Amino acid sequence: MAAHHTEIKARRNRRWIIFSLLPAATLFIVLTAFPVINLLGLSFFHVEWREGAAQFSLVGLDNFTRLFTQEDIFWAGVRNNIIFAVVAVSCQMVLGFSMALAVKTAGSRGRAALTGIFLLPIIVPPIVIGTMWRLIMGREFGLANTVLGLVGLGPVDWLGNPDLALASVIFVDVWHWTPFVFLLMLAGLESLDGEVLEAARIDTSGRWQQIRHVVLPMMMPTIVITLLFRVILSFKVFDEVYLLTSGGPGTATEVVNFSIYRTFFRQDQVGYGAAMSVVTLFSITLVIILARAFVQRRAARRQAAA
Amino acid sequence: MSNVSLKGLKKSYGSVEVIPSLDLDIRSGEFVVLVGPSGSGKSTLLRMIAGLEAVNDGTVSVDGEDVTERDPGDRDMAMVFQSYALYPHMTVAENMTFALRMRGTGEATISKRLADALRMLSLEGLDQRKPGQLSGGQRQRVAMGRAIVRQPRVFLFDEPLSNLDAKLRARTRIELRGLHDKLGATSIFVTHDQIEAMTMADRIVLLDKGHIQQVGSPREIYEKPRNRFVASFIGSPEINLLEGDIRDEGGTIFFEQFALRGAWPDIQPGPYTLGVRPENFDISRAPLEGGVSLEVGAIEYTGSDTFVFGSSPLGELTVKIDADGQDMADGLRAGETLHVRPAAGAWHLFDASGSRVPEN
Amino acid sequence: MTRRSLGAVVANSIVWGYAFLILGPTLWVLSNAFKYKIDIITGATFSPFTWINFQELLFSRQSDFLMNLFNSAVIGVASTAIVIVIATMAAFTLVYLEVKPWVRWALLGWALLFHMLPNLTFVGSWYLMYSSVGLHGTYFAVIMTHAVQNLPMALFLMISFVGALPRELIQAARMDGCTYAQVFWRIVFPLVRGGMIAATALTFIFSWSDFAIALTLTSRDTMTVPVAIATFAQEYDIRYGEMAAGTLLSIMPALVLILIGQNFIVRGLLAGAVK
């Protein structure tokens, strides 16, 4: 009887494994893997809309040739994205880490209230952040210019001046994501071995030496991973740019995501947009794979050294 | 009551062989302890018997019935885990009767068995508590209760005492062995603690790197260790293992300066290892014939005995001065010299490969 | 003053300074929700209090905002429910059961990759796919897309919560006769409820906050709050008061969560971030 029972159970168990993984796998295949293939296919076509129906004509590599030889706006976006990644993420890391260190070593009052406030930018809809800063940085009656006016400066056209617009957008992104880095760093600092830190207090002279020779090396894995993570995720930026500047003035705040969106949805150039998507997808995938390999090599080296 | 038989059992994770190939017969009603250092494969072996780890090759049978491919829940075995693994969201009663309910046992039987088990384990009145509200010792008893109510053919224990403090552990050892005898069950008990193994087992199975080093009663294992590993694993403080040469001087067999009387008349001269347990020394302040000097390094007084750690011309030695010799132990200081000699008949000789050289 | 307390003062002022930088602008913008248009434009700091913006936003005939709120709620609740169930089941199987290595590797690797890729590279394809089967603009399209979008994060969260259960608990249940499904429903499910709440909160927030997918896949009837707010901001004559009122309403779920489940969110954010 038990043997028979076992067979039923074995069958049910096999069924469970399939049943539990199938929905996730199906979602991924239908809505992520298939679109990638779809985009790849589309990128070789020119698509025109005639009376609501799509007309496909195979154009080979034309879309890619155009992208690499005649395109300006997309590449301006790439440049801005890279500036964005370097500047915004560096600011977030330095600010976030310093604040975490300050809170960790000196302690802070009202920790719960502080965490609550810092969570706000992270979980509020990004579009709201765009709206808010658009109002604040507005030329006429924005808060920023009102405050500047009090000390007799301004008004400054934060979002309309091509020399300032990118800096303004980067500022908003730093404002948005520094709290996240701060929380991650604080959690990292708090998970450090307290006894090691105690020992470091005795072995080093001065706060700075302790940070430089003990805290920083111990935090390195967290810092590196957060940094790479933020750099890669910074390429997702879209919502704020959409609202703040729509990429303008000119190409001053153009980002890759916005180029893709415009090409697909405002210019109806499906084939060309697909080619942009494909190039973006594969470049970022390459960066992710390289970053992972880098992290794993580092981890392996640390392990070998230990 | 059931016997358990393991034949050619193999387990590997990828290219790492945890258990190369293992045979073992466990008799009905026996209390068998699997003991060994960490990484010896004892826990893996227990989980293979339970069905929680897949078997790469070989068979597990209970009462001659092959259960190798059977679901862990259908083997009629119960297991007590190291962490107790009580379901935190269920009360004591629910924890203990969960398996019976899963089997569709009748309500009357369930409540009778529950009541019996609660009484047997002195858990009456705690049945509606959650595990989080119990002390460590109570949790341990609930874990045993969960196994007992099932009245299984085989009990499996995975270091169930290692989370108890020393005093409670000693008491629970006796209780657990008592329960085993009362229930007349077959028990397989895994531990890394040699005291548990020695005090509870009918038979000890000593494992190292997935190989059985020796199977035998505690006494056999202690008195006739089959190899150097067994000799040094069992016994605390550890056995003294001395490296040296055997030579034949006019019919008398010598291991360095110790004359081996009688035991090994036909032995070949050459390099050997001599094992002498700390309690098997003749000790004196005056030089002993055929003995060695021992410069006292450290002295440990445990109440009933005194252990002396020191260096001799043959290497570091640990010797025990028992209650009879306390006068000698009393005045002893580090740096002084004692004279020691292995007592006759309590010698273990191992050849170059580490195997025991049998006495004639 | 000793060095240590001086350090504490400096640290506190830096951190609280940043907190002010978050709170100040936010409150300033939100305060517009309770002002008359004329006061907003003239930048009056102290001005009469009014509910007029909320009335206009929610009950005027030209405004769809009430419907937008409803749409966001429907999409958020449905996609979150789907994601959490799927992610919890898959997490249990991936953590505790014997799954072929390539299956595990493919699922988790793809989840990680997809999580990091900009979803703007996908929206064009989603738009075409849904349009070609006549699903563009439906709840179904947005719900399923939000589900897949949030699945990686929910999966990683649930793997970390499910993985924190002691393995022996699962083994004990197997010894007690449970099948895998029974282990899941009777042991794992009741014990990871805390983790599921954290994952549910975050998933809902991300669905509620999404802009890019809703922008491209919704129609007028299924439009969500963020898209509506963006539309406000792009009108020629911006209705600042109503926009601020909409903004305030749109951050209510986030505010509620911060007030009642701060620790849950922090735990979830941290667990989801360091993978």
PDB file of N, CA and C in Angstrom, chain C residues 25-58:
ATOM      1  N   PRO C  25      10.347  70.894  -0.344  1.00  0.00           N
ATOM      2  CA  PRO C  25       9.739  71.025  -1.671  1.00  0.00           C
ATOM      3  C   PRO C  25       8.444  70.234  -1.794  1.00  0.00           C
ATOM      4  N   THR C  26       8.438  69.031  -1.191  1.00  0.00           N
ATOM      5  CA  THR C  26       7.238  68.205  -1.296  1.00  0.00           C
ATOM      6  C   THR C  26       6.047  68.927  -0.679  1.00  0.00           C
ATOM      7  N   LEU C  27       6.254  69.426   0.522  1.00  0.00           N
ATOM      8  CA  LEU C  27       5.153  70.100   1.206  1.00  0.00           C
ATOM      9  C   LEU C  27       4.732  71.361   0.452  1.00  0.00           C
ATOM     10  N   TRP C  28       5.711  72.076  -0.093  1.00  0.00           N
ATOM     11  CA  TRP C  28       5.395  73.302  -0.823  1.00  0.00           C
ATOM     12  C   TRP C  28       4.462  72.990  -2.006  1.00  0.00           C
ATOM     13  N   VAL C  29       4.858  71.926  -2.757  1.00  0.00           N
ATOM     14  CA  VAL C  29       4.046  71.570  -3.923  1.00  0.00           C
ATOM     15  C   VAL C  29       2.662  71.118  -3.476  1.00  0.00           C
ATOM     16  N   LEU C  30       2.642  70.271  -2.432  1.00  0.00           N
ATOM     17  CA  LEU C  30       1.362  69.726  -2.003  1.00  0.00           C
ATOM     18  C   LEU C  30       0.462  70.825  -1.418  1.00  0.00           C
ATOM     19  N   SER C  31       1.081  71.843  -0.829  1.00  0.00           N
ATOM     20  CA  SER C  31       0.262  72.903  -0.235  1.00  0.00           C
ATOM     21  C   SER C  31      -0.555  73.611  -1.316  1.00  0.00           C
ATOM     22  N   ASN C  32      -0.059  73.574  -2.560  1.00  0.00           N
ATOM     23  CA  ASN C  32      -0.802  74.169  -3.665  1.00  0.00           C
ATOM     24  C   ASN C  32      -2.188  73.542  -3.844  1.00  0.00           C
ATOM     25  N   ALA C  33      -2.306  72.315  -3.394  1.00  0.00           N
ATOM     26  CA  ALA C  33      -3.572  71.611  -3.554  1.00  0.00           C
ATOM     27  C   ALA C  33      -4.684  72.309  -2.786  1.00  0.00           C
ATOM     28  N   PHE C  34      -4.301  73.075  -1.757  1.00  0.00           N
ATOM     29  CA  PHE C  34      -5.302  73.717  -0.912  1.00  0.00           C
ATOM     30  C   PHE C  34      -5.377  75.228  -1.141  1.00  0.00           C
ATOM     31  N   LYS C  35      -4.816  75.672  -2.269  1.00  0.00           N
ATOM     32  CA  LYS C  35      -4.807  77.109  -2.542  1.00  0.00           C
ATOM     33  C   LYS C  35      -5.645  77.422  -3.778  1.00  0.00           C
ATOM     34  N   TYR C  36      -6.126  78.662  -3.815  1.00  0.00           N
ATOM     35  CA  TYR C  36      -6.781  79.142  -5.036  1.00  0.00           C
ATOM     36  C   TYR C  36      -5.720  79.427  -6.083  1.00  0.00           C
ATOM     37  N   LYS C  37      -6.123  79.337  -7.341  1.00  0.00           N
ATOM     38  CA  LYS C  37      -5.186  79.509  -8.431  1.00  0.00           C
ATOM     39  C   LYS C  37      -4.422  80.831  -8.331  1.00  0.00           C
ATOM     40  N   ILE C  38      -5.151  81.869  -7.956  1.00  0.00           N
ATOM     41  CA  ILE C  38      -4.536  83.197  -7.912  1.00  0.00           C
ATOM     42  C   ILE C  38      -3.410  83.240  -6.884  1.00  0.00           C
ATOM     43  N   ASP C  39      -3.607  82.537  -5.760  1.00  0.00           N
ATOM     44  CA  ASP C  39      -2.586  82.521  -4.715  1.00  0.00           C
ATOM     45  C   ASP C  39      -1.360  81.732  -5.152  1.00  0.00           C
ATOM     46  N   ILE C  40      -1.615  80.674  -5.928  1.00  0.00           N
ATOM     47  CA  ILE C  40      -0.491  79.874  -6.418  1.00  0.00           C
ATOM     48  C   ILE C  40       0.367  80.730  -7.350  1.00  0.00           C
ATOM     49  N   ILE C  41      -0.294  81.416  -8.248  1.00  0.00           N
ATOM     50  CA  ILE C  41       0.438  82.169  -9.257  1.00  0.00           C
ATOM     51  C   ILE C  41       1.184  83.348  -8.654  1.00  0.00           C
ATOM     52  N   THR C  42       0.587  83.985  -7.662  1.00  0.00           N
ATOM     53  CA  THR C  42       1.285  85.111  -7.043  1.00  0.00           C
ATOM     54  C   THR C  42       2.281  84.656  -5.991  1.00  0.00           C
ATOM     55  N   GLY C  43       2.307  83.342  -5.732  1.00  0.00           N
ATOM     56  CA  GLY C  43       3.303  82.814  -4.798  1.00  0.00           C
ATOM     57  C   GLY C  43       3.052  83.215  -3.362  1.00  0.00           C
ATOM     58  N   ALA C  44       1.795  83.417  -2.987  1.00  0.00           N
ATOM     59  CA  ALA C  44       1.493  83.789  -1.612  1.00  0.00           C
ATOM     60  C   ALA C  44       1.794  82.623  -0.674  1.00  0.00           C
ATOM     61  N   THR C  45       2.500  82.909   0.410  1.00  0.00           N
ATOM     62  CA  THR C  45       2.838  81.848   1.355  1.00  0.00           C
ATOM     63  C   THR C  45       1.648  81.542   2.250  1.00  0.00           C
ATOM     64  N   PHE C  46       1.049  82.586   2.772  1.00  0.00           N
ATOM     65  CA  PHE C  46      -0.138  82.370   3.601  1.00  0.00           C
ATOM     66  C   PHE C  46      -1.352  82.778   2.797  1.00  0.00           C
ATOM     67  N   SER C  47      -2.223  81.813   2.582  1.00  0.00           N
ATOM     68  CA  SER C  47      -3.357  82.100   1.707  1.00  0.00           C
ATOM     69  C   SER C  47      -4.553  81.336   2.208  1.00  0.00           C
ATOM     70  N   PRO C  48      -5.737  81.745   1.815  1.00  0.00           N
ATOM     71  CA  PRO C  48      -6.952  81.071   2.296  1.00  0.00           C
ATOM     72  C   PRO C  48      -6.957  79.591   1.892  1.00  0.00           C
ATOM     73  N   PHE C  49      -7.538  78.785   2.770  1.00  0.00           N
ATOM     74  CA  PHE C  49      -7.598  77.344   2.564  1.00  0.00           C
ATOM     75  C   PHE C  49      -8.832  76.988   1.733  1.00  0.00           C
ATOM     76  N   THR C  50      -8.691  76.032   0.813  1.00  0.00           N
ATOM     77  CA  THR C  50      -9.842  75.661  -0.004  1.00  0.00           C
ATOM     78  C   THR C  50      -9.787  74.197  -0.433  1.00  0.00           C
ATOM     79  N   TRP C  51     -10.959  73.592  -0.594  1.00  0.00           N
ATOM     80  CA  TRP C  51     -11.049  72.233  -1.128  1.00  0.00           C
ATOM     81  C   TRP C  51     -11.385  72.246  -2.624  1.00  0.00           C
ATOM     82  N   ILE C  52     -11.445  73.462  -3.186  1.00  0.00           N
ATOM     83  CA  ILE C  52     -11.965  73.598  -4.536  1.00  0.00           C
ATOM     84  C   ILE C  52     -11.211  72.722  -5.548  1.00  0.00           C
ATOM     85  N   ASN C  53      -9.880  72.600  -5.368  1.00  0.00           N
ATOM     86  CA  ASN C  53      -9.103  71.821  -6.328  1.00  0.00           C
ATOM     87  C   ASN C  53      -9.505  70.354  -6.327  1.00  0.00           C
ATOM     88  N   PHE C  54      -9.765  69.844  -5.115  1.00  0.00           N
ATOM     89  CA  PHE C  54     -10.185  68.448  -5.024  1.00  0.00           C
ATOM     90  C   PHE C  54     -11.565  68.255  -5.643  1.00  0.00           C
ATOM     91  N   GLN C  55     -12.442  69.240  -5.388  1.00  0.00           N
ATOM     92  CA  GLN C  55     -13.789  69.140  -5.971  1.00  0.00           C
ATOM     93  C   GLN C  55     -13.713  69.112  -7.491  1.00  0.00           C
ATOM     94  N   GLU C  56     -12.932  70.058  -8.029  1.00  0.00           N
ATOM     95  CA  GLU C  56     -12.793  70.120  -9.483  1.00  0.00           C
ATOM     96  C   GLU C  56     -12.209  68.820 -10.025  1.00  0.00           C
ATOM     97  N   LEU C  57     -11.154  68.366  -9.343  1.00  0.00           N
ATOM     98  CA  LEU C  57     -10.424  67.196  -9.818  1.00  0.00           C
ATOM     99  C   LEU C  57     -11.299  65.950  -9.808  1.00  0.00           C
ATOM    100  N   LEU C  58     -12.048  65.782  -8.728  1.00  0.00           N
ATOM    101  CA  LEU C  58     -12.757  64.511  -8.566  1.00  0.00           C
ATOM    102  C   LEU C  58     -14.169  64.544  -9.161  1.00  0.00           C
TER     103      LEU C  58
END
